[in-house]
Short mmCIF file of C-alpha atoms in Angstrom, two decimals:
data_model
loop_
_atom_site.label_atom_id
_atom_site.label_comp_id
_atom_site.label_asym_id
_atom_site.label_seq_id
_atom_site.Cartn_x
_atom_site.Cartn_y
_atom_site.Cartn_z
CA UNK A 1 -29.61 -13.25 2.21
CA UNK A 2 -28.77 -11.44 5.17
CA UNK A 3 -25.74 -9.14 5.32
CA UNK A 4 -24.90 -11.64 8.42
CA UNK A 5 -24.35 -14.43 5.62
CA UNK A 6 -22.85 -12.34 2.68
CA UNK A 7 -20.01 -11.93 5.70
CA UNK A 8 -19.74 -15.10 6.79
CA UNK A 9 -19.44 -16.82 3.23
CA UNK A 10 -16.91 -13.94 2.39
CA UNK A 11 -15.06 -15.07 5.54
CA UNK A 12 -14.99 -19.05 4.75
CA UNK A 13 -14.31 -17.87 1.02
CA UNK A 14 -11.10 -16.17 2.20
CA UNK A 15 -9.85 -18.88 4.36
CA UNK A 16 -11.08 -21.99 2.79
CA UNK A 17 -11.88 -23.42 6.41
CA UNK A 18 -15.10 -23.11 8.29
CA UNK A 19 -13.20 -23.78 11.63
CA UNK A 20 -10.19 -20.70 10.54
CA UNK A 21 -13.85 -18.36 9.57
CA UNK A 22 -15.45 -19.33 12.46
CA UNK A 23 -12.54 -18.04 14.75
CA UNK A 24 -12.02 -14.79 12.71
CA UNK A 25 -15.45 -13.84 12.62
CA UNK A 26 -15.98 -14.70 16.32
CA UNK A 27 -17.94 -17.31 15.96
CA UNK A 28 -18.55 -21.33 17.06
CA UNK A 29 -17.88 -23.53 13.87
CA UNK A 30 -21.20 -24.65 13.94
CA UNK A 31 -23.03 -21.32 13.26
CA UNK A 32 -20.34 -20.58 10.08
CA UNK A 33 -21.40 -24.15 9.04
CA UNK A 34 -25.25 -23.39 9.53
CA UNK A 35 -25.04 -19.94 7.35
CA UNK A 36 -23.68 -21.69 3.99
CA UNK A 37 -26.11 -24.07 4.37
CA UNK A 38 -28.51 -22.20 4.40
CA UNK A 39 -27.56 -20.08 1.63
CA UNK A 40 -26.85 -22.91 -0.51
CA UNK A 41 -29.89 -24.53 0.54
CA UNK A 42 -32.06 -21.13 0.48
CA UNK A 43 -30.46 -21.02 -3.83
CA UNK A 44 -30.00 -24.62 -4.27
CA UNK A 45 -26.82 -24.08 -5.38
CA UNK A 46 -23.42 -25.22 -3.52
CA UNK A 47 -20.88 -22.22 -3.05
CA UNK A 48 -18.39 -25.16 -1.47
CA UNK A 49 -16.93 -28.36 -2.51
CA UNK A 50 -15.70 -30.49 0.80
CA UNK A 51 -12.07 -32.14 -0.01
CA UNK A 52 -11.84 -34.16 3.61
CA UNK A 53 -10.50 -31.78 6.07
CA UNK A 54 -10.15 -28.91 3.53
CA UNK A 55 -12.39 -27.35 1.49
CA UNK A 56 -12.82 -25.61 -2.18
CA UNK A 57 -14.60 -22.92 -4.30
CA UNK A 58 -16.90 -24.16 -6.94
CA UNK A 59 -17.16 -21.87 -10.01
CA UNK A 60 -20.59 -20.65 -8.55
CA UNK A 61 -18.25 -19.84 -5.12
CA UNK A 62 -15.75 -18.17 -6.89
CA UNK A 63 -18.42 -15.86 -9.10
CA UNK A 64 -20.79 -15.02 -5.52
CA UNK A 65 -17.50 -13.72 -4.33
CA UNK A 66 -17.44 -10.62 -6.52
CA UNK A 67 -21.13 -10.34 -5.88
CA UNK A 68 -21.07 -10.55 -2.48
CA UNK A 69 -17.98 -7.74 -1.79
CA UNK A 70 -19.83 -5.79 -3.99
CA UNK A 71 -23.15 -5.59 -1.84
CA UNK A 72 -20.88 -5.37 0.89
CA UNK A 73 -18.91 -2.09 -0.23
CA UNK A 74 -22.10 -0.32 -0.92
CA UNK A 75 -23.84 -0.69 2.12
CA UNK A 76 -20.53 -0.04 4.32
CA UNK A 77 -20.75 3.41 1.16
CA UNK A 78 -23.95 3.78 2.67
CA UNK A 79 -22.95 3.96 6.02
CA UNK A 80 -19.99 6.58 5.77
CA UNK A 81 -22.33 8.70 3.60
CA UNK A 82 -24.96 8.88 6.90
CA UNK A 83 -22.08 9.14 9.16
CA UNK A 84 -21.27 12.39 6.76
CA UNK A 85 -24.82 14.19 7.81
CA UNK A 86 -23.31 14.66 11.55
CA UNK A 87 -22.13 17.34 13.00
CA UNK A 88 -18.71 16.23 14.25
CA UNK A 89 -15.93 14.80 11.44
CA UNK A 90 -16.30 10.26 12.10
CA UNK A 91 -16.38 7.44 10.67
CA UNK A 92 -13.78 5.61 9.36
CA UNK A 93 -10.35 6.47 7.07
CA UNK A 94 -8.94 3.39 4.95
CA UNK A 95 -5.15 4.44 3.54
CA UNK A 96 -2.79 2.49 1.28
CA UNK A 97 0.70 4.25 1.53
CA UNK A 98 3.81 3.30 -0.27
CA UNK A 99 6.06 1.76 2.22
CA UNK A 100 8.95 5.45 2.25
CA UNK A 101 5.39 7.77 3.03
CA UNK A 102 3.94 5.53 5.98
CA UNK A 103 7.49 4.96 7.92
CA UNK A 104 9.14 8.50 7.27
CA UNK A 105 6.35 11.31 6.33
CA UNK A 106 3.05 10.04 7.14
CA UNK A 107 2.83 9.01 11.16
CA UNK A 108 2.56 13.16 12.42
CA UNK A 109 0.06 13.80 10.33
CA UNK A 110 -2.44 10.57 11.37
CA UNK A 111 -1.69 11.82 14.62
CA UNK A 112 -2.64 14.92 14.23
CA UNK A 113 -5.57 13.61 12.28
CA UNK A 114 -6.59 11.54 15.36
CA UNK A 115 -5.76 14.42 17.71
CA UNK A 116 -8.38 16.74 16.03
CA UNK A 117 -10.71 14.17 15.26
CA UNK A 118 -10.98 11.15 17.77
CA UNK A 119 -13.89 9.75 16.41
CA UNK A 120 -12.48 8.89 13.12
CA UNK A 121 -11.39 5.46 13.05
CA UNK A 122 -7.26 5.04 10.86
CA UNK A 123 -7.10 2.02 9.11
CA UNK A 124 -3.42 1.69 7.70
CA UNK A 125 -2.01 -0.70 4.55
CA UNK A 126 1.27 0.13 3.55
CA UNK A 127 2.83 -1.44 0.20
CA UNK A 128 4.08 -0.29 -2.61
CA UNK A 129 2.56 2.52 -5.40
CA UNK A 130 1.32 0.19 -7.30
CA UNK A 131 0.05 -2.11 -4.40
CA UNK A 132 -2.00 2.03 -3.16
CA UNK A 133 -2.97 2.71 -7.24
CA UNK A 134 -4.76 -0.57 -7.12
CA UNK A 135 -6.18 -0.64 -3.47
CA UNK A 136 -7.99 2.81 -4.76
CA UNK A 137 -9.10 1.32 -7.99
CA UNK A 138 -10.34 -1.50 -6.33
CA UNK A 139 -12.75 0.35 -4.01
CA UNK A 140 -10.16 -1.30 -0.72
CA UNK A 141 -9.03 2.06 0.22
CA UNK A 142 -10.06 5.84 0.31
CA UNK A 143 -6.99 7.64 0.10
CA UNK A 144 -3.70 6.51 -1.17
CA UNK A 145 -0.34 8.73 -0.24
CA UNK A 146 2.74 7.39 -2.71
CA UNK A 147 5.88 7.68 -3.80
CA UNK A 148 6.07 9.96 -7.49
CA UNK A 149 3.30 10.08 -10.26
CA UNK A 150 0.74 6.89 -11.20
CA UNK A 151 -0.70 6.87 -14.17
CA UNK A 152 -4.38 6.25 -13.84
CA UNK A 153 -6.88 8.56 -15.29
CA UNK A 154 -9.54 7.82 -12.65
CA UNK A 155 -6.94 9.20 -9.88
CA UNK A 156 -6.34 12.80 -8.79
CA UNK A 157 -3.44 12.85 -7.46
CA UNK A 158 -2.17 15.87 -5.30
CA UNK A 159 1.58 16.76 -4.26
CA UNK A 160 1.55 16.88 -0.23
CA UNK A 161 5.59 16.83 -0.29
CA UNK A 162 9.24 17.01 -1.38
CA UNK A 163 11.84 14.09 -1.10
CA UNK A 164 14.72 13.76 -2.35
CA UNK A 165 16.26 10.56 -3.77
CA UNK A 166 19.95 9.58 -2.80
CA UNK A 167 22.98 7.19 -3.32
CA UNK A 168 23.75 5.44 -0.13
CA UNK A 169 26.97 2.64 0.29
CA UNK A 170 28.32 1.13 3.18
CA UNK A 171 31.55 3.17 4.88
CA UNK A 172 33.71 0.30 3.60
CA UNK A 173 33.16 1.18 0.21
CA UNK A 174 34.84 2.81 -3.15
CA UNK A 175 32.44 5.60 -3.26
CA UNK A 176 32.10 6.27 0.85
CA UNK A 177 34.42 9.00 0.70
CA UNK A 178 33.04 10.47 -2.90
CA UNK A 179 31.04 13.81 -2.92
CA UNK A 180 29.36 12.51 -6.65
CA UNK A 181 29.92 9.37 -8.28
CA UNK A 182 28.87 10.26 -12.78
CA UNK A 183 26.36 7.61 -13.85
CA UNK A 184 29.07 6.35 -16.13
CA UNK A 185 30.57 4.28 -13.22
CA UNK A 186 27.09 2.43 -12.07
CA UNK A 187 28.66 -1.06 -13.84
CA UNK A 188 31.72 -0.88 -11.23
CA UNK A 189 29.44 -1.97 -8.20
CA UNK A 190 26.65 -4.27 -7.01
CA UNK A 191 23.16 -3.05 -6.31
CA UNK A 192 20.67 -4.17 -3.80
CA UNK A 193 17.09 -2.17 -5.18
CA UNK A 194 13.75 -1.43 -4.60
CA UNK A 195 11.12 -4.62 -5.94
CA UNK A 196 9.45 -3.78 -9.41
CA UNK A 197 6.33 -1.39 -8.42
CA UNK A 198 8.04 0.55 -5.88
CA UNK A 199 8.02 4.59 -6.19
CA UNK A 200 11.31 4.27 -5.25
CA UNK A 201 12.89 1.73 -8.12
CA UNK A 202 10.52 3.38 -10.42
CA UNK A 203 12.20 7.03 -9.82
CA UNK A 204 15.81 5.31 -9.91
CA UNK A 205 14.79 3.61 -13.08
CA UNK A 206 14.06 6.66 -14.45
CA UNK A 207 17.08 8.47 -13.81
CA UNK A 208 19.26 5.36 -15.04
CA UNK A 209 16.52 6.26 -18.80
CA UNK A 210 17.88 10.12 -18.75
CA UNK A 211 21.48 9.04 -18.73
CA UNK A 212 20.77 6.06 -21.59
CA UNK A 213 21.88 3.40 -19.11
CA UNK A 214 19.64 0.24 -18.95
CA UNK A 215 19.08 -1.40 -15.97
CA UNK A 216 19.67 -4.95 -17.36
CA UNK A 217 23.32 -3.74 -17.84
CA UNK A 218 23.54 -2.89 -13.78
CA UNK A 219 25.08 -6.32 -11.49
CA UNK A 220 21.18 -6.58 -9.31
CA UNK A 221 22.15 -8.19 -6.02
CA UNK A 222 19.30 -8.30 -4.51
CA UNK A 223 15.76 -7.03 -4.63
CA UNK A 224 14.12 -6.02 -1.40
CA UNK A 225 10.62 -5.01 -0.38
CA UNK A 226 11.39 -2.79 2.50
CA UNK A 227 14.23 -0.06 2.92
CA UNK A 228 15.31 -1.40 6.06
CA UNK A 229 15.97 -4.91 4.86
CA UNK A 230 18.07 -3.17 2.25
CA UNK A 231 19.61 -0.87 4.29
CA UNK A 232 21.13 -4.12 6.05
CA UNK A 233 22.25 -5.39 2.81
CA UNK A 234 24.21 -2.32 2.20
CA UNK A 235 26.00 -1.92 5.60
CA UNK A 236 26.82 -5.93 5.51
CA UNK A 237 28.15 -6.03 1.55
CA UNK A 238 29.88 -3.25 -1.16
CA UNK A 239 26.87 -2.82 -2.18
CA UNK A 240 25.21 0.24 -3.32
CA UNK A 241 21.50 1.10 -3.54
CA UNK A 242 19.48 4.50 -4.29
CA UNK A 243 16.79 5.40 -1.21
CA UNK A 244 14.79 8.27 -0.08
CA UNK A 245 17.52 10.83 2.25
CA UNK A 246 14.33 10.55 4.75
CA UNK A 247 15.25 6.78 5.21
CA UNK A 248 18.47 6.76 5.35
CA UNK A 249 18.56 9.83 7.70
CA UNK A 250 19.22 7.95 10.94
CA UNK A 251 21.53 5.57 9.62
CA UNK A 252 23.29 8.32 8.02
CA UNK A 253 23.46 10.34 11.39
CA UNK A 254 25.22 6.95 13.26
CA UNK A 255 27.58 6.70 10.79
CA UNK A 256 26.72 3.60 9.89
CA UNK A 257 26.02 4.34 5.53
CA UNK A 258 26.92 6.61 3.88
CA UNK A 259 24.86 9.13 1.62
CA UNK A 260 26.21 10.68 -1.51
CA UNK A 261 23.80 13.41 -3.60
CA UNK A 262 22.15 12.54 -6.90
CA UNK A 263 21.33 15.83 -8.48
CA UNK A 264 18.19 16.38 -10.09
CA UNK A 265 16.90 13.24 -8.80
CA UNK A 266 13.92 15.01 -6.57
CA UNK A 267 10.61 13.58 -6.38
CA UNK A 268 6.94 14.35 -4.89
CA UNK A 269 4.82 12.44 -2.22
CA UNK A 270 1.31 12.88 -3.61
CA UNK A 271 -2.46 12.00 -2.32
CA UNK A 272 -4.44 9.93 -4.36
CA UNK A 273 -8.33 10.38 -4.46
CA UNK A 274 -10.78 8.34 -7.18
CA UNK A 275 -12.65 10.87 -8.92
CA UNK A 276 -15.69 9.00 -8.96
CA UNK A 277 -15.93 7.34 -5.76
CA UNK A 278 -17.48 9.11 -2.27
CA UNK A 279 -14.93 10.77 0.04
CA UNK A 280 -16.39 10.71 3.33
CA UNK A 281 -15.53 14.09 5.87
CA UNK A 282 -13.15 11.73 7.65
CA UNK A 283 -11.32 11.40 4.36
CA UNK A 284 -11.86 15.14 3.48
CA UNK A 285 -10.45 16.05 6.39
CA UNK A 286 -7.62 14.15 6.14
CA UNK A 287 -6.31 15.25 2.85
CA UNK A 288 -6.22 19.32 4.18
CA UNK A 289 -4.06 18.34 6.74
CA UNK A 290 -2.18 16.87 3.68
CA UNK A 291 -1.81 19.42 2.06
CA UNK A 292 -1.59 22.34 4.80
CA UNK A 293 1.39 20.25 5.45
#
């Protein structure tokens, strides 16, 4: 069994298609088929069922996916550990950041990292806070940068910035001229909110709970996975939302929406590291930049 065979097997398992896996690996279809066939023959086990033009993982194949991933992850960790013995900061840092952080706060820090350490390869994945924590737990990310707190003992959280959430409404909304909105009026309007799992959504739910207001009591018109789509919905309706002040800054300056302060709605951006995983020099260097800023 070779590492190349494992990589090919995982590519086929991911796409469940020989030709698409070959294209992703920049190999010929015959080479991919031969590699899988050799692995199956060597261990007298079938990884895939051929169903017409499709292939599907067998029970053995599904079990072997986890083993193959674990082996390749260990090899990758070994390679990164060796790179740490170099005199230069180099290698790869995989970052999983929540959307607000990735769009409005993190980019200058990544530019700074690449300027200082040009041999560091940066891989950024954008999701929500829950997805970032999951990626770290699964070993799919080296560092997470998210909004607020994550309740996971295996992850070490370090505050790196402050943020404020604001009510945001369109310029024609009845609240557009107000400086404050009493929470008892939240039932008067429709709402467009971030999806469950996002830090913004979680912080808004905490705000409601602190005033003994149930989210189910609000008229939630839409749940959207991005700040930009929420802004578009707010601008084209009489709905309200809650977003980071960083996310609405340009739209407010352009006069397209109105921001209304919410007292005591501050939160932290936090950097997450797994306590039990190896942190490369590239990861540590990024962490130092985030904390320093």
